[in-house]
């Protein structure tokens, strides 16, 4: 399995990742190399094997429904790139 | 002072031989002297001296733990309130965390003195520390070699005696491999043993924080404070933490060691192999018996890991979007431009590579072939370990196939770099605890012995490592120029 | 749809209803969920998706989802899994929404709706837990948008129906039924203005008789029953017109514009709809045990359909009253408390609630729990109607006074001297006087103009300030005018 430069551009857009035009070729090569590694997996029979999402065979703990967090807006917005009237500003959202 | 163990330092502090301020000052001086190693991203001198003063006050009142007043350093992946937390990335070069990671909170509460934040591969993605936005870290044993990664700053700082001990994180070997390359002792605990809250996520189902120190005894002290249940982390395991000090001195008579033949096959440097074999002989002298075990799916660990970890990271790193914190590109034209340029300019090449790989593996039409397949392989690997650990107490082998490679040697060939993690990655997939113990030298560079235990057998691993360190002095070797 | 050959087309509708669960704190954090706070003051580190923070699941949200599942007789998954739905949007702080995909907590269930006197069973495909997103505010901030993340992380239960509704009317009936149910269960406040209850409609048309579905359009975020009907009807019309003119419906997301009464394509959401769902590694599978299910079952209230049936039987109510009285649990409780307290006829109680009380509550925009006249006071009034102390007409006057004060019916009756006069002597004296004063009308009545009888009743009642017992007045007038 190898990727094309177009594939890489498509994936990069999905991930909203700006990539310089001149680097596309090297990403294409690296990703194709990684996919080459993956072929070993497809050669392995995994019929009847359950996918393992977590190392521990445990179930989710449930939290009590209590308000434990107070307003901390000033601290959180002190590290924000652009704010006004308590809102985070972004280029206009068009719906 | 910088060569003493935590226990010796704690005694010195209590007997008044030296104060925490003096101790801290001496480490701060060493950090300045050895800046060229590039171990630290931030040195928090004022905070450290303030904390040391408070520790001295606590010691005077007798309100202490073993870590009170001990200068340590935090991998820059742990959020530290009021202190820049970069994760080795330009993306977070301006990020002053508004809260402490649970690990940081616990170490602070114990009175440990934080000297600063340690360099690391960007977002913990890398095996050489070369992907850091803040530049490569040098290996104190051979300064043109890498210290390993991603906790390279931690390993190099401890090896060069710039901190008594340090925190690290291990997603595919990031504690063990740099510990091996720098000749220190590192422990990756069982997944869930140490809280991940405030530890910036790379691959959530694999990430685990752990101690890095010169000896197993020091690791035991550090882990004692780091470990334990945390209600803020859903994957944290609610089990009591044993007294790690108490178990260190049990003798190893009858210990059953499993040696997976796959750990000793092609690709293992013969000089490294020789060191490992000697270390195992040492264990036999200590009363252990040896048995061959098999890990038939070991070679599949790398491809499975490079699907699962990138998949998780591709989502984990989506929050870095230039909206609420972190790097934001100049003059974004529209929303898409804001996202693509902030992320394009803020992330380095290895991070982008893994985000792309993960995005691809999860995308429509490939999910089953890559992600689900990798999760199935993950189970096969986990079963391999389960089977082996039913027969033996621990599994031993090398941490890395060769000693530390040269800076710049592998960075151009990511696949080759990935393959060098063959002995560590499988352990993360299974979620097991494992250690790297200094076991000797090859080509003048340290070699680490890996000891893999059953779930929550950290006490056993520390005991096994400590007994070896009572019989050998590899862990006490200091690189030239750092005595 | 008038000008279309509508008999040739069949509409197919499926609804996705988002209900905000009425928890105190968010689904994965300890921040408050209260509506209307200053922007970003209820967004904690977890809601903001700051680096390193982790989600921990709110047990109450799980209980509420299970409660809903049991109420629609659905399968409750013993193991359900949270997944990440990946997309970039400024109101989505983490770049992914924590939702459920392959293994939702509530599986197949169903709900019966009544439309035009017939009952139809609508299948519910699933209901899953997820976190809400924040809000983008488009007022001008120098040409930028402002992001408020207070709502981010509010628990949602998304209820997905089968595409089994065949008209906008059915869709509205279904939506109303879900609305009634979630409020009965106490899992959602149902406030549509505040966005606690929202709906997306999947709409398609197909030639009648055709088995396979047409291409559907998804109409997003419809926040009133009226708009659901209008938006669907408009969309159906658009699709039919498009097809009849030789065009093709494309699968897309459309937004209903209530001002223009039209739907328009949301191109911004169209591109690259590849959500890359995968299990969230920060959360573990949710286990629902049989004991847990039983425990929740024990907490289930009597559900609307059962209550309606019981009201009709136990209280001999007609269909209309039963429907109105069971529209909310609180109204039904008020009714039953009133019957018990007043010991009056259930029908009298029902009529007073569905008539006078509901009318003034609606006018004042209050719900029954905010009624200034509680059931105890209303019972006092009804008691005086039953024992003939006052007439129904006077009762309305007393009720109005009660609405505007805290006095009891008896106090008001006494204070205003509204007690009904049943003393035949007094009534007789007035009747004699009225007859004497109006000889012309007497003449007319006697010559066969029966209508004039009403005039005499009116005059007597007027003279007695309405306090005369009407039955007694009627009886005596008839005798006197013979």
PDB file of N, CA, C and O in Angstrom, chain A residues 1 11-12 15-16 18-19 26-27 30 33-35 38 40-41 44 46 49-53 55-56 58 60-61 79-82 89 91, chain B residues 95-96 190-191 205 229 233-234 300 303 307 323-325 328 339-340 343-344 349 352-353 356-357 360 370 373 375-376 378-379 415 429 455:
ATOM      1  N   UNK A   1       0.847  -1.206   0.000  1.00  0.00           N
ATOM      2  CA  UNK A   1       0.000   0.000   0.000  1.00  0.00           C
ATOM      3  C   UNK A   1       0.877   1.249   0.000  1.00  0.00           C
ATOM      4  O   UNK A   1       1.685   1.439   0.906  1.00  0.00           O
ATOM      5  N   UNK A  11      -5.501  13.965   3.505  1.00  0.00           N
ATOM      6  CA  UNK A  11      -5.395  13.636   4.936  1.00  0.00           C
ATOM      7  C   UNK A  11      -5.008  14.887   5.718  1.00  0.00           C
ATOM      8  O   UNK A  11      -5.556  15.161   6.789  1.00  0.00           O
ATOM      9  N   UNK A  12      -4.069  15.648   5.165  1.00  0.00           N
ATOM     10  CA  UNK A  12      -3.607  16.858   5.850  1.00  0.00           C
ATOM     11  C   UNK A  12      -4.772  17.831   6.032  1.00  0.00           C
ATOM     12  O   UNK A  12      -4.900  18.472   7.071  1.00  0.00           O
ATOM     13  N   UNK A  15      -7.005  16.720   8.794  1.00  0.00           N
ATOM     14  CA  UNK A  15      -6.370  16.983  10.093  1.00  0.00           C
ATOM     15  C   UNK A  15      -6.081  18.470  10.277  1.00  0.00           C
ATOM     16  O   UNK A  15      -5.480  18.845  11.282  1.00  0.00           O
ATOM     17  N   UNK A  16      -6.499  19.292   9.349  1.00  0.00           N
ATOM     18  CA  UNK A  16      -6.247  20.745   9.390  1.00  0.00           C
ATOM     19  C   UNK A  16      -4.779  21.021   9.719  1.00  0.00           C
ATOM     20  O   UNK A  16      -4.451  21.739  10.654  1.00  0.00           O
ATOM     21  N   UNK A  18      -1.336  22.293   8.088  1.00  0.00           N
ATOM     22  CA  UNK A  18      -0.659  22.949   6.971  1.00  0.00           C
ATOM     23  C   UNK A  18       0.680  22.280   6.695  1.00  0.00           C
ATOM     24  O   UNK A  18       1.471  22.079   7.612  1.00  0.00           O
ATOM     25  N   UNK A  19       0.891  21.903   5.457  1.00  0.00           N
ATOM     26  CA  UNK A  19       2.155  21.269   5.086  1.00  0.00           C
ATOM     27  C   UNK A  19       2.719  22.016   3.893  1.00  0.00           C
ATOM     28  O   UNK A  19       2.006  22.271   2.916  1.00  0.00           O
ATOM     29  N   UNK A  26       8.176  14.165   0.866  1.00  0.00           N
ATOM     30  CA  UNK A  26       8.825  13.397   1.930  1.00  0.00           C
ATOM     31  C   UNK A  26       7.781  12.768   2.863  1.00  0.00           C
ATOM     32  O   UNK A  26       7.962  11.639   3.325  1.00  0.00           O
ATOM     33  N   UNK A  27       6.678  13.485   3.117  1.00  0.00           N
ATOM     34  CA  UNK A  27       5.607  12.870   3.914  1.00  0.00           C
ATOM     35  C   UNK A  27       5.008  11.676   3.175  1.00  0.00           C
ATOM     36  O   UNK A  27       4.705  10.652   3.787  1.00  0.00           O
ATOM     37  N   UNK A  30       7.422   8.820   3.658  1.00  0.00           N
ATOM     38  CA  UNK A  30       7.431   8.307   5.036  1.00  0.00           C
ATOM     39  C   UNK A  30       6.156   7.527   5.360  1.00  0.00           C
ATOM     40  O   UNK A  30       6.207   6.441   5.945  1.00  0.00           O
ATOM     41  N   UNK A  33       6.104   4.300   3.710  1.00  0.00           N
ATOM     42  CA  UNK A  33       7.004   3.398   4.423  1.00  0.00           C
ATOM     43  C   UNK A  33       6.327   2.810   5.654  1.00  0.00           C
ATOM     44  O   UNK A  33       6.459   1.614   5.950  1.00  0.00           O
ATOM     45  N   UNK A  34       5.593   3.640   6.361  1.00  0.00           N
ATOM     46  CA  UNK A  34       4.870   3.155   7.555  1.00  0.00           C
ATOM     47  C   UNK A  34       3.818   2.126   7.136  1.00  0.00           C
ATOM     48  O   UNK A  34       3.667   1.087   7.783  1.00  0.00           O
ATOM     49  N   UNK A  35       3.109   2.431   6.052  1.00  0.00           N
ATOM     50  CA  UNK A  35       2.075   1.496   5.598  1.00  0.00           C
ATOM     51  C   UNK A  35       2.700   0.171   5.166  1.00  0.00           C
ATOM     52  O   UNK A  35       2.085  -0.885   5.310  1.00  0.00           O
ATOM     53  N   UNK A  38       2.882  -2.039   7.953  1.00  0.00           N
ATOM     54  CA  UNK A  38       1.560  -2.548   8.350  1.00  0.00           C
ATOM     55  C   UNK A  38       1.176  -3.837   7.619  1.00  0.00           C
ATOM     56  O   UNK A  38       0.285  -4.553   8.072  1.00  0.00           O
ATOM     57  N   UNK A  40       2.587  -6.509   7.494  1.00  0.00           N
ATOM     58  CA  UNK A  40       2.794  -7.687   8.366  1.00  0.00           C
ATOM     59  C   UNK A  40       1.523  -8.028   9.130  1.00  0.00           C
ATOM     60  O   UNK A  40       1.260  -9.182   9.418  1.00  0.00           O
ATOM     61  N   UNK A  41       0.778  -6.976   9.476  1.00  0.00           N
ATOM     62  CA  UNK A  41      -0.443  -7.220  10.251  1.00  0.00           C
ATOM     63  C   UNK A  41      -1.476  -7.957   9.411  1.00  0.00           C
ATOM     64  O   UNK A  41      -2.106  -8.902   9.862  1.00  0.00           O
ATOM     65  N   UNK A  44      -1.377 -11.582   9.221  1.00  0.00           N
ATOM     66  CA  UNK A  44      -1.642 -12.363  10.433  1.00  0.00           C
ATOM     67  C   UNK A  44      -3.137 -12.633  10.586  1.00  0.00           C
ATOM     68  O   UNK A  44      -3.945 -11.734  10.465  1.00  0.00           O
ATOM     69  N   UNK A  46      -6.358 -12.982  12.394  1.00  0.00           N
ATOM     70  CA  UNK A  46      -6.911 -12.524  13.679  1.00  0.00           C
ATOM     71  C   UNK A  46      -8.392 -12.873  13.786  1.00  0.00           C
ATOM     72  O   UNK A  46      -9.131 -12.222  14.530  1.00  0.00           O
ATOM     73  N   UNK A  49     -10.524 -12.844  17.139  1.00  0.00           N
ATOM     74  CA  UNK A  49      -9.817 -12.105  18.191  1.00  0.00           C
ATOM     75  C   UNK A  49     -10.574 -10.810  18.468  1.00  0.00           C
ATOM     76  O   UNK A  49     -10.930 -10.079  17.551  1.00  0.00           O
ATOM     77  N   UNK A  50     -10.844 -10.549  19.733  1.00  0.00           N
ATOM     78  CA  UNK A  50     -11.549  -9.312  20.092  1.00  0.00           C
ATOM     79  C   UNK A  50     -10.582  -8.133  20.081  1.00  0.00           C
ATOM     80  O   UNK A  50      -9.489  -8.229  20.642  1.00  0.00           O
ATOM     81  N   UNK A  51     -10.988  -7.030  19.460  1.00  0.00           N
ATOM     82  CA  UNK A  51     -10.118  -5.845  19.500  1.00  0.00           C
ATOM     83  C   UNK A  51      -9.889  -5.416  20.944  1.00  0.00           C
ATOM     84  O   UNK A  51     -10.786  -5.529  21.775  1.00  0.00           O
ATOM     85  N   UNK A  52      -8.679  -4.954  21.241  1.00  0.00           N
ATOM     86  CA  UNK A  52      -8.348  -4.561  22.618  1.00  0.00           C
ATOM     87  C   UNK A  52      -8.102  -3.059  22.642  1.00  0.00           C
ATOM     88  O   UNK A  52      -7.135  -2.579  22.078  1.00  0.00           O
ATOM     89  N   UNK A  53      -9.013  -2.344  23.279  1.00  0.00           N
ATOM     90  CA  UNK A  53      -8.911  -0.884  23.289  1.00  0.00           C
ATOM     91  C   UNK A  53      -8.162  -0.386  24.516  1.00  0.00           C
ATOM     92  O   UNK A  53      -7.603   0.694  24.508  1.00  0.00           O
ATOM     93  N   UNK A  55      -5.598  -1.581  28.041  1.00  0.00           N
ATOM     94  CA  UNK A  55      -4.796  -2.640  28.645  1.00  0.00           C
ATOM     95  C   UNK A  55      -5.514  -3.303  29.813  1.00  0.00           C
ATOM     96  O   UNK A  55      -5.314  -4.477  30.085  1.00  0.00           O
ATOM     97  N   UNK A  56      -6.363  -2.537  30.518  1.00  0.00           N
ATOM     98  CA  UNK A  56      -7.019  -3.094  31.701  1.00  0.00           C
ATOM     99  C   UNK A  56      -8.436  -3.505  31.350  1.00  0.00           C
ATOM    100  O   UNK A  56      -9.150  -2.756  30.698  1.00  0.00           O
ATOM    101  N   UNK A  58     -11.302  -3.240  32.610  1.00  0.00           N
ATOM    102  CA  UNK A  58     -12.092  -2.602  33.651  1.00  0.00           C
ATOM    103  C   UNK A  58     -13.249  -1.839  33.042  1.00  0.00           C
ATOM    104  O   UNK A  58     -13.287  -1.640  31.834  1.00  0.00           O
ATOM    105  N   UNK A  60     -16.003   1.645  33.307  1.00  0.00           N
ATOM    106  CA  UNK A  60     -15.978   3.060  33.635  1.00  0.00           C
ATOM    107  C   UNK A  60     -16.517   3.327  35.038  1.00  0.00           C
ATOM    108  O   UNK A  60     -17.573   2.823  35.407  1.00  0.00           O
ATOM    109  N   UNK A  61     -15.789   4.119  35.779  1.00  0.00           N
ATOM    110  CA  UNK A  61     -16.216   4.568  37.083  1.00  0.00           C
ATOM    111  C   UNK A  61     -17.173   5.744  36.884  1.00  0.00           C
ATOM    112  O   UNK A  61     -16.994   6.534  35.968  1.00  0.00           O
ATOM    113  N   UNK A  79      -4.298  32.962  29.113  1.00  0.00           N
ATOM    114  CA  UNK A  79      -3.402  32.270  28.187  1.00  0.00           C
ATOM    115  C   UNK A  79      -4.010  32.161  26.787  1.00  0.00           C
ATOM    116  O   UNK A  79      -3.488  31.460  25.929  1.00  0.00           O
ATOM    117  N   UNK A  80      -5.133  32.867  26.558  1.00  0.00           N
ATOM    118  CA  UNK A  80      -5.812  32.752  25.263  1.00  0.00           C
ATOM    119  C   UNK A  80      -5.243  33.740  24.259  1.00  0.00           C
ATOM    120  O   UNK A  80      -4.892  34.861  24.619  1.00  0.00           O
ATOM    121  N   UNK A  81      -5.163  33.332  22.995  1.00  0.00           N
ATOM    122  CA  UNK A  81      -4.614  34.220  21.973  1.00  0.00           C
ATOM    123  C   UNK A  81      -5.438  35.494  21.762  1.00  0.00           C
ATOM    124  O   UNK A  81      -4.895  36.568  21.602  1.00  0.00           O
ATOM    125  N   UNK A  82      -6.763  35.381  21.719  1.00  0.00           N
ATOM    126  CA  UNK A  82      -7.580  36.571  21.472  1.00  0.00           C
ATOM    127  C   UNK A  82      -8.940  36.419  22.145  1.00  0.00           C
ATOM    128  O   UNK A  82      -9.684  35.483  21.849  1.00  0.00           O
ATOM    129  N   UNK A  89     -12.168  34.766  20.507  1.00  0.00           N
ATOM    130  CA  UNK A  89     -12.447  35.262  19.156  1.00  0.00           C
ATOM    131  C   UNK A  89     -11.764  34.402  18.098  1.00  0.00           C
ATOM    132  O   UNK A  89     -10.614  33.994  18.246  1.00  0.00           O
ATOM    133  N   UNK A  91     -11.799  33.843  13.497  1.00  0.00           N
ATOM    134  CA  UNK A  91     -12.316  34.389  12.242  1.00  0.00           C
ATOM    135  C   UNK A  91     -13.770  33.959  12.062  1.00  0.00           C
ATOM    136  O   UNK A  91     -14.159  32.876  12.500  1.00  0.00           O
TER     137      UNK A  91
ATOM    138  N   UNK B  95       2.686  28.489  26.627  1.00  0.00           N
ATOM    139  CA  UNK B  95       1.625  27.916  27.476  1.00  0.00           C
ATOM    140  C   UNK B  95       2.061  27.830  28.938  1.00  0.00           C
ATOM    141  O   UNK B  95       2.908  27.020  29.309  1.00  0.00           O
ATOM    142  N   UNK B  96       1.476  28.691  29.755  1.00  0.00           N
ATOM    143  CA  UNK B  96       1.698  28.616  31.200  1.00  0.00           C
ATOM    144  C   UNK B  96       0.483  27.885  31.765  1.00  0.00           C
ATOM    145  O   UNK B  96      -0.641  28.380  31.704  1.00  0.00           O
ATOM    146  N   UNK B 190       2.657  -0.157  35.619  1.00  0.00           N
ATOM    147  CA  UNK B 190       1.464  -0.714  34.999  1.00  0.00           C
ATOM    148  C   UNK B 190       0.566   0.431  34.551  1.00  0.00           C
ATOM    149  O   UNK B 190       0.425   1.436  35.260  1.00  0.00           O
ATOM    150  N   UNK B 191      -0.063   0.282  33.389  1.00  0.00           N
ATOM    151  CA  UNK B 191      -1.002   1.298  32.925  1.00  0.00           C
ATOM    152  C   UNK B 191      -2.081   1.484  33.997  1.00  0.00           C
ATOM    153  O   UNK B 191      -2.694   0.510  34.445  1.00  0.00           O
ATOM    154  N   UNK B 205      -4.135   5.398  25.649  1.00  0.00           N
ATOM    155  CA  UNK B 205      -4.250   4.029  26.155  1.00  0.00           C
ATOM    156  C   UNK B 205      -2.877   3.392  26.368  1.00  0.00           C
ATOM    157  O   UNK B 205      -2.771   2.235  26.768  1.00  0.00           O
ATOM    158  N   UNK B 229      -4.391   5.963  43.142  1.00  0.00           N
ATOM    159  CA  UNK B 229      -5.653   6.235  42.478  1.00  0.00           C
ATOM    160  C   UNK B 229      -5.919   7.740  42.386  1.00  0.00           C
ATOM    161  O   UNK B 229      -5.627   8.489  43.309  1.00  0.00           O
ATOM    162  N   UNK B 233      -8.871  10.767  36.754  1.00  0.00           N
ATOM    163  CA  UNK B 233      -8.427   9.980  35.603  1.00  0.00           C
ATOM    164  C   UNK B 233      -9.256   8.691  35.585  1.00  0.00           C
ATOM    165  O   UNK B 233      -9.106   7.837  36.457  1.00  0.00           O
ATOM    166  N   UNK B 234     -10.135   8.568  34.588  1.00  0.00           N
ATOM    167  CA  UNK B 234     -11.023   7.402  34.522  1.00  0.00           C
ATOM    168  C   UNK B 234     -10.264   6.096  34.358  1.00  0.00           C
ATOM    169  O   UNK B 234     -10.786   5.031  34.668  1.00  0.00           O
ATOM    170  N   UNK B 300       5.016  -7.935  15.457  1.00  0.00           N
ATOM    171  CA  UNK B 300       3.826  -7.181  15.063  1.00  0.00           C
ATOM    172  C   UNK B 300       3.570  -5.973  15.963  1.00  0.00           C
ATOM    173  O   UNK B 300       2.700  -5.145  15.697  1.00  0.00           O
ATOM    174  N   UNK B 303       4.176  -2.426  13.978  1.00  0.00           N
ATOM    175  CA  UNK B 303       3.069  -1.931  13.152  1.00  0.00           C
ATOM    176  C   UNK B 303       1.806  -1.639  13.958  1.00  0.00           C
ATOM    177  O   UNK B 303       1.139  -0.628  13.708  1.00  0.00           O
ATOM    178  N   UNK B 307      -0.062   2.190  14.423  1.00  0.00           N
ATOM    179  CA  UNK B 307      -1.444   2.505  14.053  1.00  0.00           C
ATOM    180  C   UNK B 307      -2.153   3.106  15.285  1.00  0.00           C
ATOM    181  O   UNK B 307      -2.732   4.186  15.223  1.00  0.00           O
ATOM    182  N   UNK B 323      -7.114  28.486  19.283  1.00  0.00           N
ATOM    183  CA  UNK B 323      -8.307  29.226  19.719  1.00  0.00           C
ATOM    184  C   UNK B 323      -8.248  29.612  21.204  1.00  0.00           C
ATOM    185  O   UNK B 323      -8.496  30.753  21.560  1.00  0.00           O
ATOM    186  N   UNK B 324      -7.918  28.657  22.055  1.00  0.00           N
ATOM    187  CA  UNK B 324      -8.045  28.924  23.494  1.00  0.00           C
ATOM    188  C   UNK B 324      -6.706  29.065  24.222  1.00  0.00           C
ATOM    189  O   UNK B 324      -6.641  29.575  25.334  1.00  0.00           O
ATOM    190  N   UNK B 325      -5.650  28.552  23.637  1.00  0.00           N
ATOM    191  CA  UNK B 325      -4.322  28.609  24.276  1.00  0.00           C
ATOM    192  C   UNK B 325      -3.308  28.244  23.202  1.00  0.00           C
ATOM    193  O   UNK B 325      -3.682  27.780  22.114  1.00  0.00           O
ATOM    194  N   UNK B 328      -0.822  30.602  17.887  1.00  0.00           N
ATOM    195  CA  UNK B 328      -1.811  30.970  16.879  1.00  0.00           C
ATOM    196  C   UNK B 328      -1.076  31.702  15.764  1.00  0.00           C
ATOM    197  O   UNK B 328      -0.268  32.602  16.026  1.00  0.00           O
ATOM    198  N   UNK B 339      -6.774  27.243  11.524  1.00  0.00           N
ATOM    199  CA  UNK B 339      -6.430  25.878  11.932  1.00  0.00           C
ATOM    200  C   UNK B 339      -5.169  25.376  11.232  1.00  0.00           C
ATOM    201  O   UNK B 339      -4.228  24.919  11.860  1.00  0.00           O
ATOM    202  N   UNK B 340      -5.182  25.441   9.916  1.00  0.00           N
ATOM    203  CA  UNK B 340      -4.099  24.778   9.180  1.00  0.00           C
ATOM    204  C   UNK B 340      -2.761  25.467   9.405  1.00  0.00           C
ATOM    205  O   UNK B 340      -1.743  24.798   9.555  1.00  0.00           O
ATOM    206  N   UNK B 343      -1.588  25.015  13.235  1.00  0.00           N
ATOM    207  CA  UNK B 343      -1.116  23.648  13.440  1.00  0.00           C
ATOM    208  C   UNK B 343       0.096  23.344  12.571  1.00  0.00           C
ATOM    209  O   UNK B 343       1.028  22.670  12.996  1.00  0.00           O
ATOM    210  N   UNK B 344       0.067  23.863  11.346  1.00  0.00           N
ATOM    211  CA  UNK B 344       1.192  23.638  10.430  1.00  0.00           C
ATOM    212  C   UNK B 344       2.461  24.288  10.942  1.00  0.00           C
ATOM    213  O   UNK B 344       3.556  23.718  10.842  1.00  0.00           O
ATOM    214  N   UNK B 349       7.894  18.162  12.444  1.00  0.00           N
ATOM    215  CA  UNK B 349       7.692  17.170  11.397  1.00  0.00           C
ATOM    216  C   UNK B 349       7.255  15.798  11.907  1.00  0.00           C
ATOM    217  O   UNK B 349       6.372  15.165  11.337  1.00  0.00           O
ATOM    218  N   UNK B 352       3.644  15.881  12.953  1.00  0.00           N
ATOM    219  CA  UNK B 352       2.770  15.917  11.773  1.00  0.00           C
ATOM    220  C   UNK B 352       2.675  14.538  11.124  1.00  0.00           C
ATOM    221  O   UNK B 352       1.606  14.094  10.722  1.00  0.00           O
ATOM    222  N   UNK B 353       3.823  13.875  11.043  1.00  0.00           N
ATOM    223  CA  UNK B 353       3.850  12.545  10.435  1.00  0.00           C
ATOM    224  C   UNK B 353       2.869  11.622  11.179  1.00  0.00           C
ATOM    225  O   UNK B 353       2.090  10.901  10.563  1.00  0.00           O
ATOM    226  N   UNK B 356      -0.792  12.592  10.665  1.00  0.00           N
ATOM    227  CA  UNK B 356      -1.237  12.170   9.326  1.00  0.00           C
ATOM    228  C   UNK B 356      -1.505  10.668   9.306  1.00  0.00           C
ATOM    229  O   UNK B 356      -2.524  10.202   8.796  1.00  0.00           O
ATOM    230  N   UNK B 357      -0.556   9.904   9.882  1.00  0.00           N
ATOM    231  CA  UNK B 357      -0.710   8.444   9.901  1.00  0.00           C
ATOM    232  C   UNK B 357      -1.991   8.066  10.640  1.00  0.00           C
ATOM    233  O   UNK B 357      -2.773   7.223  10.174  1.00  0.00           O
ATOM    234  N   UNK B 360      -5.160   8.993   8.763  1.00  0.00           N
ATOM    235  CA  UNK B 360      -5.375   8.050   7.672  1.00  0.00           C
ATOM    236  C   UNK B 360      -5.939   6.722   8.195  1.00  0.00           C
ATOM    237  O   UNK B 360      -6.909   6.187   7.660  1.00  0.00           O
ATOM    238  N   UNK B 370      -6.851  -1.085   9.404  1.00  0.00           N
ATOM    239  CA  UNK B 370      -5.734  -0.625  10.220  1.00  0.00           C
ATOM    240  C   UNK B 370      -6.071  -0.598  11.709  1.00  0.00           C
ATOM    241  O   UNK B 370      -5.466  -1.299  12.503  1.00  0.00           O
ATOM    242  N   UNK B 373      -7.691  -3.892  13.109  1.00  0.00           N
ATOM    243  CA  UNK B 373      -6.680  -4.944  12.984  1.00  0.00           C
ATOM    244  C   UNK B 373      -5.598  -4.774  14.053  1.00  0.00           C
ATOM    245  O   UNK B 373      -5.201  -5.736  14.715  1.00  0.00           O
ATOM    246  N   UNK B 375      -5.853  -3.329  16.915  1.00  0.00           N
ATOM    247  CA  UNK B 375      -6.398  -3.630  18.244  1.00  0.00           C
ATOM    248  C   UNK B 375      -6.449  -5.143  18.471  1.00  0.00           C
ATOM    249  O   UNK B 375      -6.317  -5.612  19.607  1.00  0.00           O
ATOM    250  N   UNK B 376      -6.674  -5.878  17.395  1.00  0.00           N
ATOM    251  CA  UNK B 376      -6.686  -7.344  17.520  1.00  0.00           C
ATOM    252  C   UNK B 376      -5.271  -7.864  17.758  1.00  0.00           C
ATOM    253  O   UNK B 376      -5.054  -8.760  18.583  1.00  0.00           O
ATOM    254  N   UNK B 378      -3.018  -6.211  19.124  1.00  0.00           N
ATOM    255  CA  UNK B 378      -2.697  -5.809  20.492  1.00  0.00           C
ATOM    256  C   UNK B 378      -3.106  -6.906  21.473  1.00  0.00           C
ATOM    257  O   UNK B 378      -2.378  -7.227  22.407  1.00  0.00           O
ATOM    258  N   UNK B 379      -4.265  -7.482  21.242  1.00  0.00           N
ATOM    259  CA  UNK B 379      -4.707  -8.556  22.129  1.00  0.00           C
ATOM    260  C   UNK B 379      -3.807  -9.785  22.009  1.00  0.00           C
ATOM    261  O   UNK B 379      -3.459 -10.412  23.014  1.00  0.00           O
ATOM    262  N   UNK B 415      11.531   5.424   9.844  1.00  0.00           N
ATOM    263  CA  UNK B 415      11.151   4.010   9.972  1.00  0.00           C
ATOM    264  C   UNK B 415      12.229   3.240  10.740  1.00  0.00           C
ATOM    265  O   UNK B 415      11.925   2.431  11.624  1.00  0.00           O
ATOM    266  N   UNK B 429       1.714  -1.918  24.819  1.00  0.00           N
ATOM    267  CA  UNK B 429       0.479  -2.448  24.227  1.00  0.00           C
ATOM    268  C   UNK B 429      -0.233  -3.337  25.242  1.00  0.00           C
ATOM    269  O   UNK B 429      -1.453  -3.329  25.352  1.00  0.00           O
ATOM    270  N   UNK B 455       1.094  -7.474  35.890  1.00  0.00           N
ATOM    271  CA  UNK B 455       0.357  -6.263  36.242  1.00  0.00           C
ATOM    272  C   UNK B 455       0.515  -5.933  37.727  1.00  0.00           C
ATOM    273  O   UNK B 455       0.368  -6.814  38.577  1.00  0.00           O
TER     274      UNK B 455
END
